[in-house]
GROMACS .gro file of C-alpha atoms in nm:
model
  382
    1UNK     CA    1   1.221  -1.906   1.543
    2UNK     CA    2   1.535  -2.020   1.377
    3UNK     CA    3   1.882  -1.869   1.445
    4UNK     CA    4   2.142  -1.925   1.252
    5UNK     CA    5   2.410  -1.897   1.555
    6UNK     CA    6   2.239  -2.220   1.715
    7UNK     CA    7   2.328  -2.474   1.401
    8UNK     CA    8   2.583  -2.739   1.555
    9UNK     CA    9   2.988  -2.745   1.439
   10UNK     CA   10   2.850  -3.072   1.240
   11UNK     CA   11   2.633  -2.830   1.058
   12UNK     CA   12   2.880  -2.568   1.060
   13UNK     CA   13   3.113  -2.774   0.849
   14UNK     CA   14   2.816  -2.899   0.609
   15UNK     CA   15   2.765  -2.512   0.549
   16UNK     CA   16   3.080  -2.458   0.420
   17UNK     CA   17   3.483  -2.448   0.531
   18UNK     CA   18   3.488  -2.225   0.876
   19UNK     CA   19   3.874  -2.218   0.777
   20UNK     CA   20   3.803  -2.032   0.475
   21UNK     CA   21   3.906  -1.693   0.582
   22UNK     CA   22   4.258  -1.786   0.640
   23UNK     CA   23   4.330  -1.899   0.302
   24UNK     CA   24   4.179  -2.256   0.197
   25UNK     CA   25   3.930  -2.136  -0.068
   26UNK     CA   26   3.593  -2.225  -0.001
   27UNK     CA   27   3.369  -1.958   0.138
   28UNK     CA   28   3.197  -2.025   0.465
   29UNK     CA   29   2.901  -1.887   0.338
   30UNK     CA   30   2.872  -2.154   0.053
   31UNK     CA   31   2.607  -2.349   0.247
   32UNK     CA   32   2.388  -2.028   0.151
   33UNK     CA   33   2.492  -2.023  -0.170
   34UNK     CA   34   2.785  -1.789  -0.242
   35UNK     CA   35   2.927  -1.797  -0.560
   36UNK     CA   36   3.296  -1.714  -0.689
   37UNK     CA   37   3.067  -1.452  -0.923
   38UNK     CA   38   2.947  -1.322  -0.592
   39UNK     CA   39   3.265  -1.317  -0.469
   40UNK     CA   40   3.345  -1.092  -0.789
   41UNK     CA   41   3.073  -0.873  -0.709
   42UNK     CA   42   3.191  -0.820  -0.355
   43UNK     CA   43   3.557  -0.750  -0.390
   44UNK     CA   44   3.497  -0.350  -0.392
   45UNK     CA   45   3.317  -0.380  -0.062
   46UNK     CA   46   3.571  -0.594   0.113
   47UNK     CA   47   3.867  -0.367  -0.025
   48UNK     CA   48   3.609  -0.094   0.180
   49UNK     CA   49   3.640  -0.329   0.488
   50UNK     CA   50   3.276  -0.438   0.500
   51UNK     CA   51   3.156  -0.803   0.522
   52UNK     CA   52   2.931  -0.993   0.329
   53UNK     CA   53   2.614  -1.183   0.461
   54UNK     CA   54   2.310  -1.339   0.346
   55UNK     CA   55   1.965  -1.185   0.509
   56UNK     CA   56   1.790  -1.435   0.741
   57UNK     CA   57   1.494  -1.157   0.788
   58UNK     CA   58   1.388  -0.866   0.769
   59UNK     CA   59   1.160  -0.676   1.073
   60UNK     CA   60   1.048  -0.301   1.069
   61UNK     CA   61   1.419  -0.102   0.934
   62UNK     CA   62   1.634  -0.373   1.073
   63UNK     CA   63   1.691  -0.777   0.967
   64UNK     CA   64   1.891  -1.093   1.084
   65UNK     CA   65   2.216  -1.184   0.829
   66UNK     CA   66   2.403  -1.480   0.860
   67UNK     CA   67   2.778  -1.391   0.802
   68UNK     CA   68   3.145  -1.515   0.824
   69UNK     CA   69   3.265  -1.378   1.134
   70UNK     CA   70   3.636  -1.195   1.062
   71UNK     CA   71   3.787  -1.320   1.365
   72UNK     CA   72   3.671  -1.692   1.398
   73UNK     CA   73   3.627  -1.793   1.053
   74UNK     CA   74   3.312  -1.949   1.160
   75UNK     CA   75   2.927  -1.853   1.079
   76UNK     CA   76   2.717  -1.587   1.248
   77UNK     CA   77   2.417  -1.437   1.300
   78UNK     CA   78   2.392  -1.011   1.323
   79UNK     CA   79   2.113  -0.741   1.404
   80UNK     CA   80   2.189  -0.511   1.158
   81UNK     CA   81   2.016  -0.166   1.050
   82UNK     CA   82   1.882  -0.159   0.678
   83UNK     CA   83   1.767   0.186   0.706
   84UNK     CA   84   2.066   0.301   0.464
   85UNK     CA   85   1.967   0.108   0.193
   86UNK     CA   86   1.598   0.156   0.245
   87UNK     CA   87   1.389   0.256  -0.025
   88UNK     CA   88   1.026   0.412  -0.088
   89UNK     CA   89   0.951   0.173  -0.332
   90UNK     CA   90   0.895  -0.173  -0.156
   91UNK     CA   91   1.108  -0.334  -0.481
   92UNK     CA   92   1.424  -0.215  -0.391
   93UNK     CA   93   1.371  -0.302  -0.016
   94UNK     CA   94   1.581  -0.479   0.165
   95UNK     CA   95   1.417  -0.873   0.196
   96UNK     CA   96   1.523  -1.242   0.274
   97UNK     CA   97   1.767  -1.410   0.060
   98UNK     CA   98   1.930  -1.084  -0.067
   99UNK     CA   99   2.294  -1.064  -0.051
  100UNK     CA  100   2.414  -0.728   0.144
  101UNK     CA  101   2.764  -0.584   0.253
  102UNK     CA  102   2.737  -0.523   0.648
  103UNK     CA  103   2.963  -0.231   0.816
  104UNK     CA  104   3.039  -0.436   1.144
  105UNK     CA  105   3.203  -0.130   1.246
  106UNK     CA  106   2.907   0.115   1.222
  107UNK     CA  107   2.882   0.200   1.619
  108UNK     CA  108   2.620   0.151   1.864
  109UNK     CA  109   2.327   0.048   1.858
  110UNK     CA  110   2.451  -0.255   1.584
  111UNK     CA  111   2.595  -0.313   1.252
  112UNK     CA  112   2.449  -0.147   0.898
  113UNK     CA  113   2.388  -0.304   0.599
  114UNK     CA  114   2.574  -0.035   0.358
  115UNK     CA  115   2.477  -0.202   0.002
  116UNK     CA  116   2.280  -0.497  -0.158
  117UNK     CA  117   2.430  -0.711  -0.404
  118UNK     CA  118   2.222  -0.700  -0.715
  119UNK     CA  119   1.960  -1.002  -0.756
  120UNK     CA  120   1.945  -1.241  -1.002
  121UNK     CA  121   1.648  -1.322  -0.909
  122UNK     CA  122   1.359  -1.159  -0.720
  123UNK     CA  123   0.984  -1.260  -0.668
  124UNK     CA  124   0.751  -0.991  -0.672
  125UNK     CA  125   0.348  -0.928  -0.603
  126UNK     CA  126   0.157  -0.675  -0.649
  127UNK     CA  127   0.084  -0.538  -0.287
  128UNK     CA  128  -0.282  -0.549  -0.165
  129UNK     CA  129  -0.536  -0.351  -0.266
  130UNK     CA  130  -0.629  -0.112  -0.562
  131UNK     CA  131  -0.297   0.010  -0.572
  132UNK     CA  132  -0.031  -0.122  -0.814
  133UNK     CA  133   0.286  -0.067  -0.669
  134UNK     CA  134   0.519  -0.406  -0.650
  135UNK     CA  135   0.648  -0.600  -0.364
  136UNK     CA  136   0.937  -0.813  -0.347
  137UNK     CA  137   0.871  -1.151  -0.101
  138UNK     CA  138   1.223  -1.311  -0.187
  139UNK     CA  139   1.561  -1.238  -0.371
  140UNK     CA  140   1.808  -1.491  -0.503
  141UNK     CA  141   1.574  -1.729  -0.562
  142UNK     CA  142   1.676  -2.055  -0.752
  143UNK     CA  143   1.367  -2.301  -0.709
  144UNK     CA  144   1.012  -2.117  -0.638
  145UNK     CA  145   0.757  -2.425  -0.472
  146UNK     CA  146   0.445  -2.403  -0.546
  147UNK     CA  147   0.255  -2.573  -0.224
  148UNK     CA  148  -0.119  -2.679  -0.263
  149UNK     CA  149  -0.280  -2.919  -0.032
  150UNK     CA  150  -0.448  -3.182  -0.126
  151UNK     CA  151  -0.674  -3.204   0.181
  152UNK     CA  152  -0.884  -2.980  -0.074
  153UNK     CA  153  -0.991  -2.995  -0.401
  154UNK     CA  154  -0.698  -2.771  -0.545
  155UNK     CA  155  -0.779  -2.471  -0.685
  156UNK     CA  156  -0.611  -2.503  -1.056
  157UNK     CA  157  -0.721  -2.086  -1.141
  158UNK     CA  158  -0.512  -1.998  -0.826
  159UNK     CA  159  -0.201  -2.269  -0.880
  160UNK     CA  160  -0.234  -2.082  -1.239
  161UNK     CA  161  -0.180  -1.741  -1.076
  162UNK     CA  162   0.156  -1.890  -0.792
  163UNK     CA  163   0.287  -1.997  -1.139
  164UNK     CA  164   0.267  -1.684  -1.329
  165UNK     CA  165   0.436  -1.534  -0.969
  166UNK     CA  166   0.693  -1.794  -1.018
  167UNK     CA  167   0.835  -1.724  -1.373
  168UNK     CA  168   0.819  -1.413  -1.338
  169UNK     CA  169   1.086  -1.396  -1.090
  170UNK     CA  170   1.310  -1.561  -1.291
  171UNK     CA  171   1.376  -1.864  -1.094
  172UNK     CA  172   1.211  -2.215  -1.182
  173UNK     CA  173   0.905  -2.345  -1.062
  174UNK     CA  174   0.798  -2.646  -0.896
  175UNK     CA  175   0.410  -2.785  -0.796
  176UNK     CA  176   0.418  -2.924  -0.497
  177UNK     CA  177   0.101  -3.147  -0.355
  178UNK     CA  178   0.120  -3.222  -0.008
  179UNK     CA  179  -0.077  -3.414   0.221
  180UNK     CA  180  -0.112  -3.712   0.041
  181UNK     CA  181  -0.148  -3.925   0.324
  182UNK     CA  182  -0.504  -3.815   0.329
  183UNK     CA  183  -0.619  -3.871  -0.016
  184UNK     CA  184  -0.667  -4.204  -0.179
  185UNK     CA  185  -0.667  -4.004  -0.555
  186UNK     CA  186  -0.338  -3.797  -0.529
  187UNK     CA  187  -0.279  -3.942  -0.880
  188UNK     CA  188  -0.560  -3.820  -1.043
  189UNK     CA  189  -0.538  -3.494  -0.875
  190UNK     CA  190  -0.164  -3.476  -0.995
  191UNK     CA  191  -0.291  -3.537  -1.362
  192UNK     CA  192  -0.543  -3.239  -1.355
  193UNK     CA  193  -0.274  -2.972  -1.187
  194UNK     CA  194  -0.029  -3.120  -1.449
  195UNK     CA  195  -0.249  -2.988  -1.742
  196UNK     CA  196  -0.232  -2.656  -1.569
  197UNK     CA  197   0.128  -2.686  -1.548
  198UNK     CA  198   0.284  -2.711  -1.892
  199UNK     CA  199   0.623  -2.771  -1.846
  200UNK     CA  200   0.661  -2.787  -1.475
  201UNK     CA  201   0.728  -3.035  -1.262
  202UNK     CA  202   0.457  -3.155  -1.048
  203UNK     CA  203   0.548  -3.380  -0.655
  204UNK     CA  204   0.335  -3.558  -0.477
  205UNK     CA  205   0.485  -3.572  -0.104
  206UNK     CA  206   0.348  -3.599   0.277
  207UNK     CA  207   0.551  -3.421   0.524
  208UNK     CA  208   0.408  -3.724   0.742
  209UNK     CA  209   0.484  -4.077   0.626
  210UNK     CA  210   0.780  -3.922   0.362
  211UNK     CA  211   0.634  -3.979   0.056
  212UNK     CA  212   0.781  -3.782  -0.256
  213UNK     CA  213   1.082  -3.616   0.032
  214UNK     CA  214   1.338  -3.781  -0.141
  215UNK     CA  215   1.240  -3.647  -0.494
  216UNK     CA  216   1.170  -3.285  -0.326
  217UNK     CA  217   1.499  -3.246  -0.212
  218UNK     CA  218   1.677  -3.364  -0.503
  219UNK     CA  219   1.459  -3.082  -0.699
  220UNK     CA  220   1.609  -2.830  -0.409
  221UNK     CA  221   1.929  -2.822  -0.400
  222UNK     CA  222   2.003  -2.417  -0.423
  223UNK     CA  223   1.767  -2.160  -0.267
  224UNK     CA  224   1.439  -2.236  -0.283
  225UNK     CA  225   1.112  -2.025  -0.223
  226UNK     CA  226   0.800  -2.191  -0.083
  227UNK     CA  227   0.474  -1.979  -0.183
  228UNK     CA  228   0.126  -2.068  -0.111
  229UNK     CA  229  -0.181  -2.018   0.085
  230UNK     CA  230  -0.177  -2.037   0.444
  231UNK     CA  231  -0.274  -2.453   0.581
  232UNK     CA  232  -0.118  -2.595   0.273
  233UNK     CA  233   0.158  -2.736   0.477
  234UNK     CA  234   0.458  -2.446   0.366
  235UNK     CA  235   0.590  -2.468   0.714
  236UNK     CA  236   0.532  -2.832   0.792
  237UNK     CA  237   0.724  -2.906   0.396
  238UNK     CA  238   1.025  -2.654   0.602
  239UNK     CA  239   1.073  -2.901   0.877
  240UNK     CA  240   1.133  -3.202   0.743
  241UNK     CA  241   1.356  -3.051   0.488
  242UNK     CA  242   1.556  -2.901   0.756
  243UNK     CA  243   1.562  -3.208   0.950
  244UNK     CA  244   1.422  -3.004   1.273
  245UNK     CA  245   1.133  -2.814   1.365
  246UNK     CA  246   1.237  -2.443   1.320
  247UNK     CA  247   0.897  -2.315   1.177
  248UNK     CA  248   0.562  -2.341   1.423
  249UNK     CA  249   0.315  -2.530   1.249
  250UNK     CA  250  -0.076  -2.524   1.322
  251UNK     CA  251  -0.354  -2.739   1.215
  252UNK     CA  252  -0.565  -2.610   0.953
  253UNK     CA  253  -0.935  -2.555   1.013
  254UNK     CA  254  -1.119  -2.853   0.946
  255UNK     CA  255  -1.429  -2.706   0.774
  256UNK     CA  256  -1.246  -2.609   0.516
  257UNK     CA  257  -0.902  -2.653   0.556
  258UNK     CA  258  -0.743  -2.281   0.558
  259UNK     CA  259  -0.493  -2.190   0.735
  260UNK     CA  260  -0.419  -1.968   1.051
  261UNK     CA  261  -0.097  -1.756   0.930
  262UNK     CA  262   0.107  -1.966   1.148
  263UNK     CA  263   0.403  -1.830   0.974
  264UNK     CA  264   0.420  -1.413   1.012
  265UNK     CA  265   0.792  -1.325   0.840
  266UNK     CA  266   0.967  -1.482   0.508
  267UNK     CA  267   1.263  -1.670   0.723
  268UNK     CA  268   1.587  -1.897   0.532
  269UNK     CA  269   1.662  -2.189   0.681
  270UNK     CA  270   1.968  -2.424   0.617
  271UNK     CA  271   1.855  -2.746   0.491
  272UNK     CA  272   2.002  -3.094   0.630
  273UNK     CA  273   2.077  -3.196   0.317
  274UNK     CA  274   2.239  -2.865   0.176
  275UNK     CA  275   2.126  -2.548   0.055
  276UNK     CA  276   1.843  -2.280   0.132
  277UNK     CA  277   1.460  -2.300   0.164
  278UNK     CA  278   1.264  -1.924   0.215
  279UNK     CA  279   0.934  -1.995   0.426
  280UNK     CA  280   0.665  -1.727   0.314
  281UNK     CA  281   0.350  -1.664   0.474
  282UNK     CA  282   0.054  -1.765   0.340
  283UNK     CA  283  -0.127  -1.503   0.083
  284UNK     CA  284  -0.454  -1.408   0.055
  285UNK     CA  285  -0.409  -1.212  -0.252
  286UNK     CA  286  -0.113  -1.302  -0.522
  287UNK     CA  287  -0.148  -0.942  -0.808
  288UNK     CA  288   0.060  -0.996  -1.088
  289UNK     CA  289   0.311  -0.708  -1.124
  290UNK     CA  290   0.350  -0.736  -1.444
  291UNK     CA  291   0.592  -0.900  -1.727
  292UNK     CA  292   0.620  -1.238  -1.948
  293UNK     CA  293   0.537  -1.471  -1.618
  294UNK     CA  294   0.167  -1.499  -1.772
  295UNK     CA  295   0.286  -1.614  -2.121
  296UNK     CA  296   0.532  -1.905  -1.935
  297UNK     CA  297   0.285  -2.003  -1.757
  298UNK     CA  298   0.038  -2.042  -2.043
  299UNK     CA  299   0.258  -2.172  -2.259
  300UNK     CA  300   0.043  -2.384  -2.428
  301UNK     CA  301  -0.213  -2.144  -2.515
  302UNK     CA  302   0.053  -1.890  -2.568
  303UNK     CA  303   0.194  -2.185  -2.863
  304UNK     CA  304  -0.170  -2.197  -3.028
  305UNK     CA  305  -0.173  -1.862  -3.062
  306UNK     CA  306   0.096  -1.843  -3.301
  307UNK     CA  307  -0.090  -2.094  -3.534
  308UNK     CA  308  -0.376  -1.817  -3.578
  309UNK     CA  309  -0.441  -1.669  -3.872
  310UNK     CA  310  -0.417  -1.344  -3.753
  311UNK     CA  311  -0.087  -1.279  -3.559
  312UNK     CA  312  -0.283  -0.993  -3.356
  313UNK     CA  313  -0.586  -1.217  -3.361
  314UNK     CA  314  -0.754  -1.167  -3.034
  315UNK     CA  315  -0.893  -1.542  -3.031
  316UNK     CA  316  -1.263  -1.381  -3.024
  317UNK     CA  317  -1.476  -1.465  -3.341
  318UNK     CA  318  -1.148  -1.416  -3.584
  319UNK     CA  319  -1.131  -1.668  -3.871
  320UNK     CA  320  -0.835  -1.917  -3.841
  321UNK     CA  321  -0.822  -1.868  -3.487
  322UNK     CA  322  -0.588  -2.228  -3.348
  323UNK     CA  323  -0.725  -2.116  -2.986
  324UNK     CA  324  -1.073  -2.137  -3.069
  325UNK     CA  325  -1.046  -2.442  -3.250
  326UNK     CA  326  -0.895  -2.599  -2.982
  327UNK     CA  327  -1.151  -2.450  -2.732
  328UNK     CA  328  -1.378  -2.658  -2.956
  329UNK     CA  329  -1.239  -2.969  -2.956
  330UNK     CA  330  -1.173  -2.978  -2.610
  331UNK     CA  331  -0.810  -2.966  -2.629
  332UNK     CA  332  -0.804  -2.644  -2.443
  333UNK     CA  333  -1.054  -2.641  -2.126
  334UNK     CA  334  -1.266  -2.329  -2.107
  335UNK     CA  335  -1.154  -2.256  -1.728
  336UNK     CA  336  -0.783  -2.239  -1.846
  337UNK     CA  337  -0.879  -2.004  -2.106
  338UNK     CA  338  -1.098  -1.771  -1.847
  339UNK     CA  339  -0.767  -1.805  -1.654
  340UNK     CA  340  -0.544  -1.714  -1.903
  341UNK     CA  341  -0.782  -1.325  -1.973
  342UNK     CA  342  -0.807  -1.302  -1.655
  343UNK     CA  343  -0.446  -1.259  -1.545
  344UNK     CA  344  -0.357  -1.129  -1.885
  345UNK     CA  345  -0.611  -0.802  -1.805
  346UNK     CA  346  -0.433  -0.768  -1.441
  347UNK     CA  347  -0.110  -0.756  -1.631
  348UNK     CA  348  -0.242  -0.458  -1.879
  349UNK     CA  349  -0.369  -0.286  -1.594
  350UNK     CA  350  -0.034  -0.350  -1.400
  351UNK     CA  351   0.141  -0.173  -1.758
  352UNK     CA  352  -0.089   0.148  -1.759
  353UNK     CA  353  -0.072   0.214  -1.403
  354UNK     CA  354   0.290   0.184  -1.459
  355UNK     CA  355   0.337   0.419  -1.735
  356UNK     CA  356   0.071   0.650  -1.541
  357UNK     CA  357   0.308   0.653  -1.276
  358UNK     CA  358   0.637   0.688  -1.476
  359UNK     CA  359   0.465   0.994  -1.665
  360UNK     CA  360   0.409   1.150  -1.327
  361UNK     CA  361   0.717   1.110  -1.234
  362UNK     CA  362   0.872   1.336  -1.489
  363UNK     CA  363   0.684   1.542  -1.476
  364UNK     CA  364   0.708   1.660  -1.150
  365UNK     CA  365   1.081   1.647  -1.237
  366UNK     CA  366   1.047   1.893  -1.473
  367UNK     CA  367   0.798   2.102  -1.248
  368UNK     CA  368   1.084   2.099  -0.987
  369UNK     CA  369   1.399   2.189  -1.247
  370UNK     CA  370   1.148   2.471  -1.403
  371UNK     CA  371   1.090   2.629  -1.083
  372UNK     CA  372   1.473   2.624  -1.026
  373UNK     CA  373   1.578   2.766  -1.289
  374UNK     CA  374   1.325   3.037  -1.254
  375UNK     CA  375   1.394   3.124  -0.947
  376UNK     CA  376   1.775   3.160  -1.063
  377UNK     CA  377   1.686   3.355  -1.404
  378UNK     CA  378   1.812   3.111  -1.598
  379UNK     CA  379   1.644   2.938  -1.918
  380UNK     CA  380   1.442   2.629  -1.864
  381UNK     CA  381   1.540   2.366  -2.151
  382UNK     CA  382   1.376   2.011  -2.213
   0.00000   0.00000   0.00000
């Protein structure tokens, strides 16, 4: 696994000025992409004598955070305990790529993160299963990657679905085919995800023989996310970014070219050329949690709509309807549509079980200040 305590003092300075501390300006965590807003955001922990880092990863209560060491001025790598800032709901967790204020002085057994910074960005799933709670994979995202293989036929309906994930966090999406080397069509291919991409950006690259690198990393220059089913080629796209193999890679299966969840934890790895990248595991299941990520990422039917007749039409058998129409011209292919109900019914059911949940919130809030006041004699008001 990557450690950030291992990068060379060549790195070191390509991170950012080690001699910060004493006065020359830069941060030292600029490499990671601090911010003089961050730095705005910090200033009432550092006046409380805590330290800022970046988390590398986060394992069972505790995680790895890069920092600027107070004594040496150069970059670090801490255990710390994220307990204190833990959380019931998986949202507010602790999670690579958030920002955090670290208590190096918190006693044995190792440092505490005291506080999170808050996100401007944050990519979220629904977790697995029936229930509809929300997950966050990665915070402070700038640039989420969209990885599909194209040792497959790609599966436009799920690229459809990584999208959705990817505006709703806030950050900007990028397709990303890899594998080329082993398709003669990658062109065509790229034509068919474009038209399931409105508006993004879509790469053709191999990990392999370089193809499309050059473009990739000029498209990555922050902190970028890499999302994607597992034997798509996340961790292999990792390496050669970083210029070093700091992510095990596996073959995929060649019946049918899945993937063996080579990668188990979201890591951030410095890149050689500057800034960020966020492996992720490969998922099985990507729920929507929610929010305007469908309607960005079906822009196009999302445009049409607003040519109906009807402005509530439901694009059914209404007259006037611009998204039939174009259903039967051909304009609009019948699988995007299917796509676009699909995820747009996951979202409604996201909303209700939502408001089901915020409703049952309150009122066992108001169960719990009734039977206090009862038990005092006081009067119970609403």
């Amino acid at each position: 696994m990557f450690n950030a305590a291992s990068i060379s003092s060549d790195n070191l300075n390509n991170l950012g000025n080690p001699g910060a501390l004493d006065g020359s300006g830069a941060s030292p965590l600029a490499g990671y992409g601090w911010t003089a807003e961050l730095d705005e955001l910090f200033a009432p922990f550092a006046g409380a004598g805590l330290v800022a880092a970046r988390i590398v990863r986060v394992d069972r209560g505790q995680c790895d955070a890069v920092l600027a060491d107070p004594e040496t001025g150069g970059l670090r790598t801490v255990r710390a305990d994220t307990r204190q800032v833990g959380d019931a709901d998986m949202i507010n967790c602790p999670c690579t790529g958030d920002w955090a204020a670290v208590d190096l002085s918190a006693g044995l057994p190792m440092p505490t993160v005291a506080a999170l910074l808050p996100r401007s960005t944050a990519i979220i799933r629904k977790v697995a299963g029936k229930r509809s709670d929300g997950q966050v994979l990665a915070a402070n995202v700038d640039t989420v990657v969209v990885a599909a293989s194209l040792a497959a036929e790609p599966d436009l309906g799920r690229i459809e679905r990584f999208l959705a994930l990817a505006w709703e966090s806030g950050a900007e999406p990028l397709v990303v085919l890899t594998k080329a080397d082993l398709v003669d069509d990658a062109d065509f291919i790229r034509a068919d995800v474009e038209a399931a991409a409105p508006g993004v950006t879509v790469l053709v690259v191999s990990a392999e023989t370089g193809e499309g690198m050059d473009v990739l990393r000029a498209c990555t220059p922050g902190t970028t996310a890499v999302v994607g089913q597992s034997g798509v080629g996340k961790s292999t796209l990792t390496n050669a970014l970083a210029g070093a193999d700091v992510m095990a890679v596996q073959a995929a299966r060649a019946g049918d070219q899945k993937g063996r969840h080579t990668t188990t934890t979201r890591e951030l790895v410095p890149l050689s050329g500057g800034g960020v990248l966020i492996d992720t595991p490969g998922l099985r299941e990507v729920g929507l949690y929610g929010g305007e990520g469908v309607a960005l990422a079906f822009a196009d039917i999302e445009e049409l709509a607003e040519q109906c007749r009807f402005h509530d039409c439901n694009h059914d058998s209404e007259p006037g309807c611009a998204v039939r129409a174009a259903l039967a011209d051909g304009s609009l292919p019948e699988r995007r549509m299917e796509s676009y109900r699909k995820l747009q019914r996951e979202n409604d059911w996201i909303a209700s079980r939502s408001d089901a949940r915020l409703a049952s919130a309150r009122l066992k809030k108001w169960k719990t200040i009734t039977k206090t006041m009862r038990a005092a004699g006081g009067p119970v008001k609403r």
